[in-house]
Tab-separated table of C-alpha atoms in Angstrom:
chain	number	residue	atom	x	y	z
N	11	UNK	CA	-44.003	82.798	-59.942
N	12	UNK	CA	-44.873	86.378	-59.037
N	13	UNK	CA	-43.573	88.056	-55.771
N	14	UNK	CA	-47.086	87.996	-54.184
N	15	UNK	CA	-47.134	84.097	-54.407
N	16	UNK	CA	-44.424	84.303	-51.493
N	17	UNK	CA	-46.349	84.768	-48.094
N	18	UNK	CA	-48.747	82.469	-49.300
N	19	UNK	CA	-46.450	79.710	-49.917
N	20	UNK	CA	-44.397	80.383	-46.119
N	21	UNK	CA	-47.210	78.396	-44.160
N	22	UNK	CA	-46.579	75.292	-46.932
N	23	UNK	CA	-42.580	75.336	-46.418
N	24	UNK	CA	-42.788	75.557	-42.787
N	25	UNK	CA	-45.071	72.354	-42.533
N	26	UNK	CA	-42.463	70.457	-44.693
N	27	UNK	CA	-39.616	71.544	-42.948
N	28	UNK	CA	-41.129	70.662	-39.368
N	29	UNK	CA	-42.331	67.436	-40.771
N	30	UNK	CA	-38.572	66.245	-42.437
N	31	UNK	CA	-36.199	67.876	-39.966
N	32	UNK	CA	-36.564	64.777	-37.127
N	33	UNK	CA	-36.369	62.198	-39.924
N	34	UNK	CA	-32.703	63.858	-41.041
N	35	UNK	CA	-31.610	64.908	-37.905
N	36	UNK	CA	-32.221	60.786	-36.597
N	37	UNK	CA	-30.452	59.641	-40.194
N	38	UNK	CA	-27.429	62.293	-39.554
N	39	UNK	CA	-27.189	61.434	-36.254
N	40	UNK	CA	-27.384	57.708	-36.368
N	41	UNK	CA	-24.527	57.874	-39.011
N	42	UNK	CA	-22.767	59.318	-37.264
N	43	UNK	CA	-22.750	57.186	-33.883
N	44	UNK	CA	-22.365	53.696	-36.181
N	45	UNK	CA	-18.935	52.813	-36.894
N	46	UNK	CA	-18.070	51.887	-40.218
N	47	UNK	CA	-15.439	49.559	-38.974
N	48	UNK	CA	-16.396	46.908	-36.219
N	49	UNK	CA	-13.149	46.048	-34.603
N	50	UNK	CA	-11.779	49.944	-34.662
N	51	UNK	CA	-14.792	51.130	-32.587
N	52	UNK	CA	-14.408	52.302	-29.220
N	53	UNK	CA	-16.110	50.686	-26.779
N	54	UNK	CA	-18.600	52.308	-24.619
N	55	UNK	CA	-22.106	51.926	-22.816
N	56	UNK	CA	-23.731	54.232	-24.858
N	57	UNK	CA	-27.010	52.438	-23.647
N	58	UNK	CA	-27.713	50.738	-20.628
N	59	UNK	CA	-27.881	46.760	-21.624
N	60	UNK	CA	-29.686	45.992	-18.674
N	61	UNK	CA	-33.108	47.470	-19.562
N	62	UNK	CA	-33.004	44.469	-22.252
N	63	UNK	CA	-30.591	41.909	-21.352
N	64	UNK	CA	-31.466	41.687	-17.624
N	65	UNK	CA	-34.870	41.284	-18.293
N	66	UNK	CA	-35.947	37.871	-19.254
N	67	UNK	CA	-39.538	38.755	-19.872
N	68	UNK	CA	-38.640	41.049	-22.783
N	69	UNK	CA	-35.880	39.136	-24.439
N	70	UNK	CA	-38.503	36.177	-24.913
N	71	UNK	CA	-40.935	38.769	-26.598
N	72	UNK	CA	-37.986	39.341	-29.244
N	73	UNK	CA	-36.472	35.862	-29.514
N	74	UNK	CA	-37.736	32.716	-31.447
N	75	UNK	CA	-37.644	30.386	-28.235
N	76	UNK	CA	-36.776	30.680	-24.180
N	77	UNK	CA	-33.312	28.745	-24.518
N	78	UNK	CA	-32.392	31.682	-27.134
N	79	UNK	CA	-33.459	34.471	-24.420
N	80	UNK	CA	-31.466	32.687	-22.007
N	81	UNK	CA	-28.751	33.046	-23.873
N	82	UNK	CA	-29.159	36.840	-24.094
N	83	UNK	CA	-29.674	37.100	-20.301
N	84	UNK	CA	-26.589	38.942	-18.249
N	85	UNK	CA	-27.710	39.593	-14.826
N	86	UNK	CA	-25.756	43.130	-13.472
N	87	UNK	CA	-24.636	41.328	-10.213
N	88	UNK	CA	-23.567	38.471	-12.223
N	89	UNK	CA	-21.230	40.404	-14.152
N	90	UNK	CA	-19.794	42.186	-10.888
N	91	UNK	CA	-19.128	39.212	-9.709
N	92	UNK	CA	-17.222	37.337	-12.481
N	93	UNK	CA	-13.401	37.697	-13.583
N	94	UNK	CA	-14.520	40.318	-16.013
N	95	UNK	CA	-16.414	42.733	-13.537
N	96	UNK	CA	-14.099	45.718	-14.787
N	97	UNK	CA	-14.869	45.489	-18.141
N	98	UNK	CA	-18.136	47.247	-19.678
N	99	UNK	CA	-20.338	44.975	-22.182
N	100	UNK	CA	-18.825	47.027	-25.223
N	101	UNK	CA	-15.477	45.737	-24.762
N	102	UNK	CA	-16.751	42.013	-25.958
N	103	UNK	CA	-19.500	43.263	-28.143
N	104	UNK	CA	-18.413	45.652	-30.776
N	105	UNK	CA	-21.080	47.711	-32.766
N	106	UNK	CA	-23.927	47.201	-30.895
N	107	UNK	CA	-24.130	50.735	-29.119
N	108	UNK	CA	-26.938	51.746	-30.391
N	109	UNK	CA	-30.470	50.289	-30.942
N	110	UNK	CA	-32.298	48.925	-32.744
N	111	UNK	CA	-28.852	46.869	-32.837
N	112	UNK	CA	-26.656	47.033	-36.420
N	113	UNK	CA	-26.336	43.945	-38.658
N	114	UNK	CA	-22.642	44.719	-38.341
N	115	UNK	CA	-21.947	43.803	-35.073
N	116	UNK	CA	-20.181	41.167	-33.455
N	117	UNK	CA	-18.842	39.649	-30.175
N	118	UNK	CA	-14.949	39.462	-30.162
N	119	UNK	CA	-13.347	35.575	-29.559
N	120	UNK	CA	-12.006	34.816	-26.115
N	121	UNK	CA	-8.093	34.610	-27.912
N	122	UNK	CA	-8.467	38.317	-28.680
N	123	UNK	CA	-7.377	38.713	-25.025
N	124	UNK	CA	-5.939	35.808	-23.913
N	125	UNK	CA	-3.490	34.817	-26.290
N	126	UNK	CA	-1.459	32.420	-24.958
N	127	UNK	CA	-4.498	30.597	-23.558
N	128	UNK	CA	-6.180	30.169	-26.783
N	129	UNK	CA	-2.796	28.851	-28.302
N	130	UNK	CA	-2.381	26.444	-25.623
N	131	UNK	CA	-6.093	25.300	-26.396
N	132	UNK	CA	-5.392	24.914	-29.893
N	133	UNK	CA	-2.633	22.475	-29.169
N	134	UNK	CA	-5.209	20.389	-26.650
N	135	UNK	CA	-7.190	17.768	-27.234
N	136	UNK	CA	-10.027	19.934	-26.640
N	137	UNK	CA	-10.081	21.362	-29.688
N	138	UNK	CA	-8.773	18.557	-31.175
N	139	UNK	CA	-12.591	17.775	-31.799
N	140	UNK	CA	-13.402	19.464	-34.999
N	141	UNK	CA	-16.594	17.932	-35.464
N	142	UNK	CA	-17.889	19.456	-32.401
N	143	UNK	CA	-15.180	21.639	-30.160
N	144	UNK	CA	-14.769	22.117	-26.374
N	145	UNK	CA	-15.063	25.774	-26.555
N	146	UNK	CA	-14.393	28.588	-23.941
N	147	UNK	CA	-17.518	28.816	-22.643
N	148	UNK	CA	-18.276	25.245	-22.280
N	149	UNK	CA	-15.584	25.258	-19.206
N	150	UNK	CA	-15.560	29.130	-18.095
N	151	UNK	CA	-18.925	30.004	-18.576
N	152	UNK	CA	-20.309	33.361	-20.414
N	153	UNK	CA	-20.838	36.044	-17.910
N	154	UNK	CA	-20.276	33.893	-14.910
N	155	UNK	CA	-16.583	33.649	-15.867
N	156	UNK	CA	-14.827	33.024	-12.373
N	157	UNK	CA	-11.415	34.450	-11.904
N	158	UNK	CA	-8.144	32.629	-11.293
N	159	UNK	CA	-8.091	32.879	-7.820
N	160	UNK	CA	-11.560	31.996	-7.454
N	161	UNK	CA	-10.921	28.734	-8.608
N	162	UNK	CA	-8.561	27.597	-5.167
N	163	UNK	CA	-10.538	27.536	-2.532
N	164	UNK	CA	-13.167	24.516	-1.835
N	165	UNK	CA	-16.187	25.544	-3.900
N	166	UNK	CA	-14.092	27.279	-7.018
N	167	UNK	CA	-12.447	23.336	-7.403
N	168	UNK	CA	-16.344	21.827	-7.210
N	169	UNK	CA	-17.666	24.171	-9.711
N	170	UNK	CA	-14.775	23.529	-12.197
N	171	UNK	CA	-14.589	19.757	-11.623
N	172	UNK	CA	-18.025	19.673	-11.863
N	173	UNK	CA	-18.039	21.642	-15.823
N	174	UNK	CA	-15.638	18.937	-16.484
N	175	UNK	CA	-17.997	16.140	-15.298
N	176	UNK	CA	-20.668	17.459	-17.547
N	177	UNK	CA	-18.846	15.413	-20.026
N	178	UNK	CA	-16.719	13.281	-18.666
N	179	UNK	CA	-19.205	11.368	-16.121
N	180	UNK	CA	-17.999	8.305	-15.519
N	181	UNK	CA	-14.201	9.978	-14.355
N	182	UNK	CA	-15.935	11.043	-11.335
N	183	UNK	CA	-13.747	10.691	-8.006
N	184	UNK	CA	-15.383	8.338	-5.608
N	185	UNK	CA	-15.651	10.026	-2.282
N	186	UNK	CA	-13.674	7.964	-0.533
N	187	UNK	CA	-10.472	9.602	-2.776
N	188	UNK	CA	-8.527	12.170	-1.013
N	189	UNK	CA	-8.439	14.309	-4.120
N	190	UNK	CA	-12.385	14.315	-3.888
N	191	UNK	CA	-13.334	18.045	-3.491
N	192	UNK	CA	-9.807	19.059	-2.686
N	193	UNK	CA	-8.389	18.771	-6.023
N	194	UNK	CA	-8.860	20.110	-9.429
N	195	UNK	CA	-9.018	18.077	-12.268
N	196	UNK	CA	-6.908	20.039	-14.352
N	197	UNK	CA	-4.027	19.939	-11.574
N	198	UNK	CA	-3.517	16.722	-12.773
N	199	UNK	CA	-5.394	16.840	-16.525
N	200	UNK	CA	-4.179	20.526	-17.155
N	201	UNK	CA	-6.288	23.172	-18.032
N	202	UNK	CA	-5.982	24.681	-21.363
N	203	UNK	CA	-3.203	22.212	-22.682
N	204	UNK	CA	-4.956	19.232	-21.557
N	205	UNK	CA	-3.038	16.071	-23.005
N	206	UNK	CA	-4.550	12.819	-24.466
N	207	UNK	CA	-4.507	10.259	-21.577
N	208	UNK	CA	-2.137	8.056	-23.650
N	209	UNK	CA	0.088	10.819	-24.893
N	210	UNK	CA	3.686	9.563	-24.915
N	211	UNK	CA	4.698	12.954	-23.760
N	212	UNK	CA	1.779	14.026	-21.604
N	213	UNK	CA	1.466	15.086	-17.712
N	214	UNK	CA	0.728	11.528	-16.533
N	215	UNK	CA	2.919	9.511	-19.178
N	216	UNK	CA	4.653	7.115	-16.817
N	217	UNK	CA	8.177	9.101	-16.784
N	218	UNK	CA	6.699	12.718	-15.952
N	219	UNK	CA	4.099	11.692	-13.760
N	220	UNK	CA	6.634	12.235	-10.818
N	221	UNK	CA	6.443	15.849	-12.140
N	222	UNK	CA	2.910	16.513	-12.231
N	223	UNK	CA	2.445	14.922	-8.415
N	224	UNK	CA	5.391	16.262	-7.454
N	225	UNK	CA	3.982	19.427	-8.033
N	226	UNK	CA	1.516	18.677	-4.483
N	227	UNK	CA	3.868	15.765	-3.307
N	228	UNK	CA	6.866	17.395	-3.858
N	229	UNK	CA	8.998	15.802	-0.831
N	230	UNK	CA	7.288	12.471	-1.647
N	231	UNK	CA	8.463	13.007	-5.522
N	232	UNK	CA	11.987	13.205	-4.131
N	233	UNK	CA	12.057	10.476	-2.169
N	234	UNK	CA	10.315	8.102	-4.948
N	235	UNK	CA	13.455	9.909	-7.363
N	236	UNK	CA	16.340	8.293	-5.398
N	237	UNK	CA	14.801	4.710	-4.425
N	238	UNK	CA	14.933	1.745	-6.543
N	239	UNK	CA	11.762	2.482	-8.568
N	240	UNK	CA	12.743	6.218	-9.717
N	241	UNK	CA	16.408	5.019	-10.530
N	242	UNK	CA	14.753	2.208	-12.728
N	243	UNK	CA	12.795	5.341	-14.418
N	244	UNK	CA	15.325	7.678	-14.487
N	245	UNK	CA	17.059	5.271	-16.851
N	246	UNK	CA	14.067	5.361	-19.373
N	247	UNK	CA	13.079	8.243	-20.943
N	248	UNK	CA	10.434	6.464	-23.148
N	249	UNK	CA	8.535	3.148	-23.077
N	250	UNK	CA	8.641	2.466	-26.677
N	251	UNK	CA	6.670	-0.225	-27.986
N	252	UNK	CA	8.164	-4.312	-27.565
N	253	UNK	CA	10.002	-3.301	-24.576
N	254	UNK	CA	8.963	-4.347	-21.130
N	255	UNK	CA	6.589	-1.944	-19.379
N	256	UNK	CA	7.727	0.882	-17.509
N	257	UNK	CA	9.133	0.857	-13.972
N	258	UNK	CA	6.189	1.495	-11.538
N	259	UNK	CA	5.403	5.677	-10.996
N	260	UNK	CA	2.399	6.914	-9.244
N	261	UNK	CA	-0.467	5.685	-10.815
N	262	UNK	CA	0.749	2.034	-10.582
N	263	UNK	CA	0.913	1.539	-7.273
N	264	UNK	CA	-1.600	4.119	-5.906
N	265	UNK	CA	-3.910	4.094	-9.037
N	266	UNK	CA	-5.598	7.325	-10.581
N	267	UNK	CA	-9.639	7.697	-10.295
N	268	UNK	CA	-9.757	4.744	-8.097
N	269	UNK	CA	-6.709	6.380	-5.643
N	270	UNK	CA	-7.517	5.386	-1.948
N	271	UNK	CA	-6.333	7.243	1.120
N	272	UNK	CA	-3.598	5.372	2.830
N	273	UNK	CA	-5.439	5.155	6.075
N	274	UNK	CA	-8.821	3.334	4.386
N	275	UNK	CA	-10.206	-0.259	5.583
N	276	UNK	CA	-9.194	-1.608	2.076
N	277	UNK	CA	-5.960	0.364	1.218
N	278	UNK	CA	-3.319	-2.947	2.825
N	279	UNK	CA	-4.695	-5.354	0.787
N	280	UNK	CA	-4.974	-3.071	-2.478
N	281	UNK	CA	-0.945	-2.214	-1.504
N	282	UNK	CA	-0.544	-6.417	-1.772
N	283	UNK	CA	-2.240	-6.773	-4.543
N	284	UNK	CA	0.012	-3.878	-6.518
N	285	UNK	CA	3.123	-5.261	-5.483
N	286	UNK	CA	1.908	-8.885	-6.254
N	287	UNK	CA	1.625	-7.072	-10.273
N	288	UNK	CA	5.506	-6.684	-10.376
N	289	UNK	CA	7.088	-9.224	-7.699
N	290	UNK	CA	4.464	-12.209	-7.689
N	291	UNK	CA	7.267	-14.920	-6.513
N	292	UNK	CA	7.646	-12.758	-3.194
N	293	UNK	CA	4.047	-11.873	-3.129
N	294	UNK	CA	3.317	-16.042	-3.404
N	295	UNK	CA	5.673	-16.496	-0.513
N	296	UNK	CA	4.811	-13.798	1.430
N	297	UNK	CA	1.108	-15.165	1.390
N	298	UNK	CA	2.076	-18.319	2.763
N	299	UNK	CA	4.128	-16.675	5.984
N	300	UNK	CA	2.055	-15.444	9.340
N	301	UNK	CA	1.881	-11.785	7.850
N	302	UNK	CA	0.456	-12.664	4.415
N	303	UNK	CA	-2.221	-15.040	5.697
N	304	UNK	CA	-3.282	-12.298	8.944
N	305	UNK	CA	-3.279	-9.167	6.454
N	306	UNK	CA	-5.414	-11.701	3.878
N	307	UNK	CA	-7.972	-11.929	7.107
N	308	UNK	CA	-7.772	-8.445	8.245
N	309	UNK	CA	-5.747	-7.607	10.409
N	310	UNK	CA	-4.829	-4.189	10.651
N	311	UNK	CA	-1.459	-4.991	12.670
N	312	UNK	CA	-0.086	-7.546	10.463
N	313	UNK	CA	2.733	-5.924	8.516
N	314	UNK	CA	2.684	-5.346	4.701
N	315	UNK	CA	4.812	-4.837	1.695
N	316	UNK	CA	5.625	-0.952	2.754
N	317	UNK	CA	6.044	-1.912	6.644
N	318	UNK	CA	9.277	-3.608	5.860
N	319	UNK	CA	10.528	-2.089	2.779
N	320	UNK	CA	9.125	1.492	2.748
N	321	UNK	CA	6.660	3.531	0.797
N	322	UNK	CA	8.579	5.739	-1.455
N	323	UNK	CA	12.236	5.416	-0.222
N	324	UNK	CA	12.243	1.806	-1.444
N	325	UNK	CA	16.148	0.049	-2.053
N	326	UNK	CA	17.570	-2.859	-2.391
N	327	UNK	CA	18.819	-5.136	0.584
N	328	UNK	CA	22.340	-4.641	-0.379
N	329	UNK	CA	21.701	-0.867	-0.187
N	330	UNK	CA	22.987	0.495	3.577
N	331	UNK	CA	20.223	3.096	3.692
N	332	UNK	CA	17.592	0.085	3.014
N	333	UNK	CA	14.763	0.025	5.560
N	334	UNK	CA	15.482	-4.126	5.554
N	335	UNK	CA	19.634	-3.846	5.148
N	336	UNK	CA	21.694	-6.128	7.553
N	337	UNK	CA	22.676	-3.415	9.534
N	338	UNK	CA	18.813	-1.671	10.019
N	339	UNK	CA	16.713	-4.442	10.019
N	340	UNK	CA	16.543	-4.832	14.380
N	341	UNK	CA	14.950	-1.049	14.221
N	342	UNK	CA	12.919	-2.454	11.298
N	343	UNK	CA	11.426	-4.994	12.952
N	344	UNK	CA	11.652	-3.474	16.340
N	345	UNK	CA	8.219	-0.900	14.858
N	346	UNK	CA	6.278	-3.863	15.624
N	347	UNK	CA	7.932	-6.068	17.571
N	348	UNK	CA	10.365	-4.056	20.059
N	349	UNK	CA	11.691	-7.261	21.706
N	350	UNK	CA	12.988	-7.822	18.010
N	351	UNK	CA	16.836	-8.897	18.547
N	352	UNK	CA	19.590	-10.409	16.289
N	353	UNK	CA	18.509	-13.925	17.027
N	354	UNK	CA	14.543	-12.320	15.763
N	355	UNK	CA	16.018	-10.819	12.287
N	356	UNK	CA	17.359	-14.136	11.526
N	357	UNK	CA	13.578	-15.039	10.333
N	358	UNK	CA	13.043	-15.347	6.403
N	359	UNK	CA	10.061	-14.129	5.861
N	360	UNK	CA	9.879	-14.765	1.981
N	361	UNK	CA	12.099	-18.190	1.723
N	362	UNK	CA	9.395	-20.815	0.030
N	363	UNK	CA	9.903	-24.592	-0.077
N	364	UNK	CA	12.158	-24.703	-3.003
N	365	UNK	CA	14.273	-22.594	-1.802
N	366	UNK	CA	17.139	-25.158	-0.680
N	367	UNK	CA	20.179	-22.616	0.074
N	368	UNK	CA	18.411	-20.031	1.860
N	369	UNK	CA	16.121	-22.399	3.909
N	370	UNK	CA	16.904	-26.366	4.255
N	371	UNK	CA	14.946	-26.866	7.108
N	372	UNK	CA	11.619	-25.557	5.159
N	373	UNK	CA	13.208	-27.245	1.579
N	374	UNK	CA	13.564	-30.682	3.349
N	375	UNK	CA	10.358	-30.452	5.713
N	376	UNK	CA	8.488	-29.835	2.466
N	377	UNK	CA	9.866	-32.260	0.915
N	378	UNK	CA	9.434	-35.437	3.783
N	379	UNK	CA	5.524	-33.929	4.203
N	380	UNK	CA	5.059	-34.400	0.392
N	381	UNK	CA	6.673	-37.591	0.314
N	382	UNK	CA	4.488	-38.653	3.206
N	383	UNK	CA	0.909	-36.850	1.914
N	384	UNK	CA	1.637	-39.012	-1.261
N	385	UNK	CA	2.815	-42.331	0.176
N	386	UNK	CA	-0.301	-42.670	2.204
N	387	UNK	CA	-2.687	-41.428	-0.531
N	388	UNK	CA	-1.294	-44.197	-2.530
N	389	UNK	CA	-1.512	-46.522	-0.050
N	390	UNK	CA	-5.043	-45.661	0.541
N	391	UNK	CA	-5.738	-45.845	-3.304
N	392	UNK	CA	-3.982	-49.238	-3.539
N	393	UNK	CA	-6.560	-50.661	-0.668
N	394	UNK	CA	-9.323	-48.910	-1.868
N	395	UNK	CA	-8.797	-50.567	-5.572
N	396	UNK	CA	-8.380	-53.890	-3.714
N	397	UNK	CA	-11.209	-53.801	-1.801
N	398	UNK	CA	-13.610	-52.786	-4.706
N	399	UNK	CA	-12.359	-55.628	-6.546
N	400	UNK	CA	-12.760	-58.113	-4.013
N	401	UNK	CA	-16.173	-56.460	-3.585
N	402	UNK	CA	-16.845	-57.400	-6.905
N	403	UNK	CA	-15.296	-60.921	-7.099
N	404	UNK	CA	-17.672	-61.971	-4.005
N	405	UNK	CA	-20.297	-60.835	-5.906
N	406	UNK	CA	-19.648	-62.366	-9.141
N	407	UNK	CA	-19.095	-65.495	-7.178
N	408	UNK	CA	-22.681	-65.275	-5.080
N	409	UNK	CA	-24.459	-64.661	-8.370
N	410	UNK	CA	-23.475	-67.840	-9.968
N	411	UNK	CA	-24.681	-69.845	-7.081
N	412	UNK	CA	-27.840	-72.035	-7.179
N	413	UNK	CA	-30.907	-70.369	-5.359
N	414	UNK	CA	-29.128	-67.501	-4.556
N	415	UNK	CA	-30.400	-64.050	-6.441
N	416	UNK	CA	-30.268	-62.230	-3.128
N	417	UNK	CA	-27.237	-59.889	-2.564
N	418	UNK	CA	-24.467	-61.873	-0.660
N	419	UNK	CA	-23.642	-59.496	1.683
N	420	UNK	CA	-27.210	-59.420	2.836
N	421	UNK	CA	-26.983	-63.013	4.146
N	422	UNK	CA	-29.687	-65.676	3.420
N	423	UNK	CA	-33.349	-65.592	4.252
N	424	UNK	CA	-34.492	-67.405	7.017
């Protein structure tokens, strides 16, 4: 090509140049901002995810259905409100800092950060369910996750109780409990760590239930810990299978889901009826004295199983510090009675009828009332066979009369 071809040519190269320069200064510059490794890149908003994300209109345009533009939806003031308001949206999801968004990126797992909650998780019964998981966000949310301290006052225990309820429906709290909208269900359940209700070894297993109420209830824990029943269970570590069941703990006498406030309508003749489940022969007596059969019929002063013996600080008789002990029963009985004396403390209150050596006047007033009740029931069955057969003797006799087809006792016809 000769020198003068040159200038003519200059025009030509210019064109090209002006026309490929943008399309490899975008490729050299788009190399360069893409990471070649996902989990090494630095996070940073190098584009502001709200022109997209908080704009459900456009997300549907680029999406296959609504529910999958929800799912791509994080509201700004959502975000600033939730746990994870000091965190910028590059710090979950890695690669995506440019657009149109790389193949290559991806949104880290919750256990990249919180470690020990994802292994305490893993060990739950949650995720227990391999064929389909209770995951992270089915309990914390995505971008609404609340933060810890957002989950103690009134509405943070509604909103988690009611995630758990989106499953477990029928373990709803009637609102008559006292831990309705005042407690959490993982205070009791656990939160990450939650146990299999039957676990032998679990939060409310029968021996480490005083723990986990204890841990609201603690001066009520320590009281049920020295009185009959928490001796009884300090004794057993396990409730292994053939042996008898365990000594009563919490949920036996005040029951879990159904739990009723002491004060409610119902709660004295539920208390009766729990007893009754461990000491029926004093329940069956007690029923038959003045306080069984009022408190069967209502009455709110009639006393009850914990009036005399105590709620949690429950001992034996033979125990001085016993609520119904020799030397305490006056003041005992003095709470509802306050003209109670020694000569009023002498009453029995669960002596039955076959009890000879405790009570001889009840054994042998029983026993002359039965004798009587079935002496004259005999005597009225003796006359009442008599009579029917006499009965029917007369009228065997009138039928076999001459002339006389007409019913005896009736008398002739004139």
């Amino acid at each position: 090509m000769s020198g003068n071809a040159w200038p003519g040519m200059l025009p030509l190269l210019w064109k090209l140049a002006i026309t490929l320069l943008p399309v490899l200064v975008g490729a050299s510059s788009a190399a360069a901002r893409e990471p070649t490794d996902i989990e090494s890149a630095r996070p940073g908003p190098a584009l502001d995810c709200q022109q997209c994300h908080g704009e459900l209109e456009l997300l549907r345009q680029h999406t296959r259905s609504l529910a999958e533009a929800r799912q791509l939806l994080a509201f700004e003031d959502t975000l600033a409100a939730s746990a994870h308001a000091g965190l910028t949206c590059g710090e979950c999801h890695r690669g995506y800092r440019v657009y149109p968004h790389p193949r290559r990126g991806a949104t880290l797992a919750c256990g990249d950060c919180h470690r020990s909650a994802d292994s305490a998780w893993t060990a739950g019964v949650h995720a227990a369910r391999k064929d389909q998981p209770v995951l992270c966000r089915s309990c914390h949310g995505v971008h609404d996750v609340r933060a810890l301290a957002g989950h103690a006052d009134t509405a943070g225990v509604a909103a988690m109780n009611a995630r758990c309820l989106g499953c477990h429906e029928l373990a709803a709290l009637p609102p008559s409990s006292p831990h309705a909208r005042a407690v959490a269900c993982a205070a009791c359940h656990g939160s990450h760590d939650v146990d299999p209700i039957d676990a032998a070894a679990g939060r409310l297993a029968p021996m480490l239930q005083a723990g986990t109420c204890g841990a609201c209830h603690d001066s009520i824990a320590g009281l049920w810990r020295g009185d009959a029943h928490g001796r009884a269970a300090a004794r057993r570590t396990a409730n292994p299978p053939g042996q008898a069941p365990a000594p009563p703990t919490c949920t036996t006498c005040h029951g879990g889901h159904d739990l009723q406030s002491a004060a409610g309508a119902g709660s004295r003749l539920v208390e009766l009826d729990r007893c009754a489940g461990c000491h029926e022969s004093y329940a069956d007596r007690f029923a038959d004295s003045y306080h069984g059969q009022a408190a069967t019929l209502g009455s709110a002063a009639a006393a009850t199983c914990a009036d005399c013996h105590g709620g949690h600080g429950v001992l034996p008789a033979a125990d001085p510090h016993s609520t119904v002990a020799p030397g305490r029963l006056i003041d005992t009985c003095r709470a509802c009675h306050p003209a109670a004396d020694a000569a009023f403390v002498e009453f029995q209150p669960h002596v039955g009828p076959h009890d000879r050596a405790r009570a001889p006047f009840v054994y042998w007033a029983y026993r002359l009332m039965t004798l009587l009740l079935v002496a004259t029931m005999s005597l009225f069955g003796v006359h009442a066979v008599l009579w029917m057969a006499r009965r029917g003797l007369d009228r065997f006799r009138a039928g076999r009369a001459p002339g006389s087809d007409a019913d005896p006792a009736q008398g002739s016809q004139p």
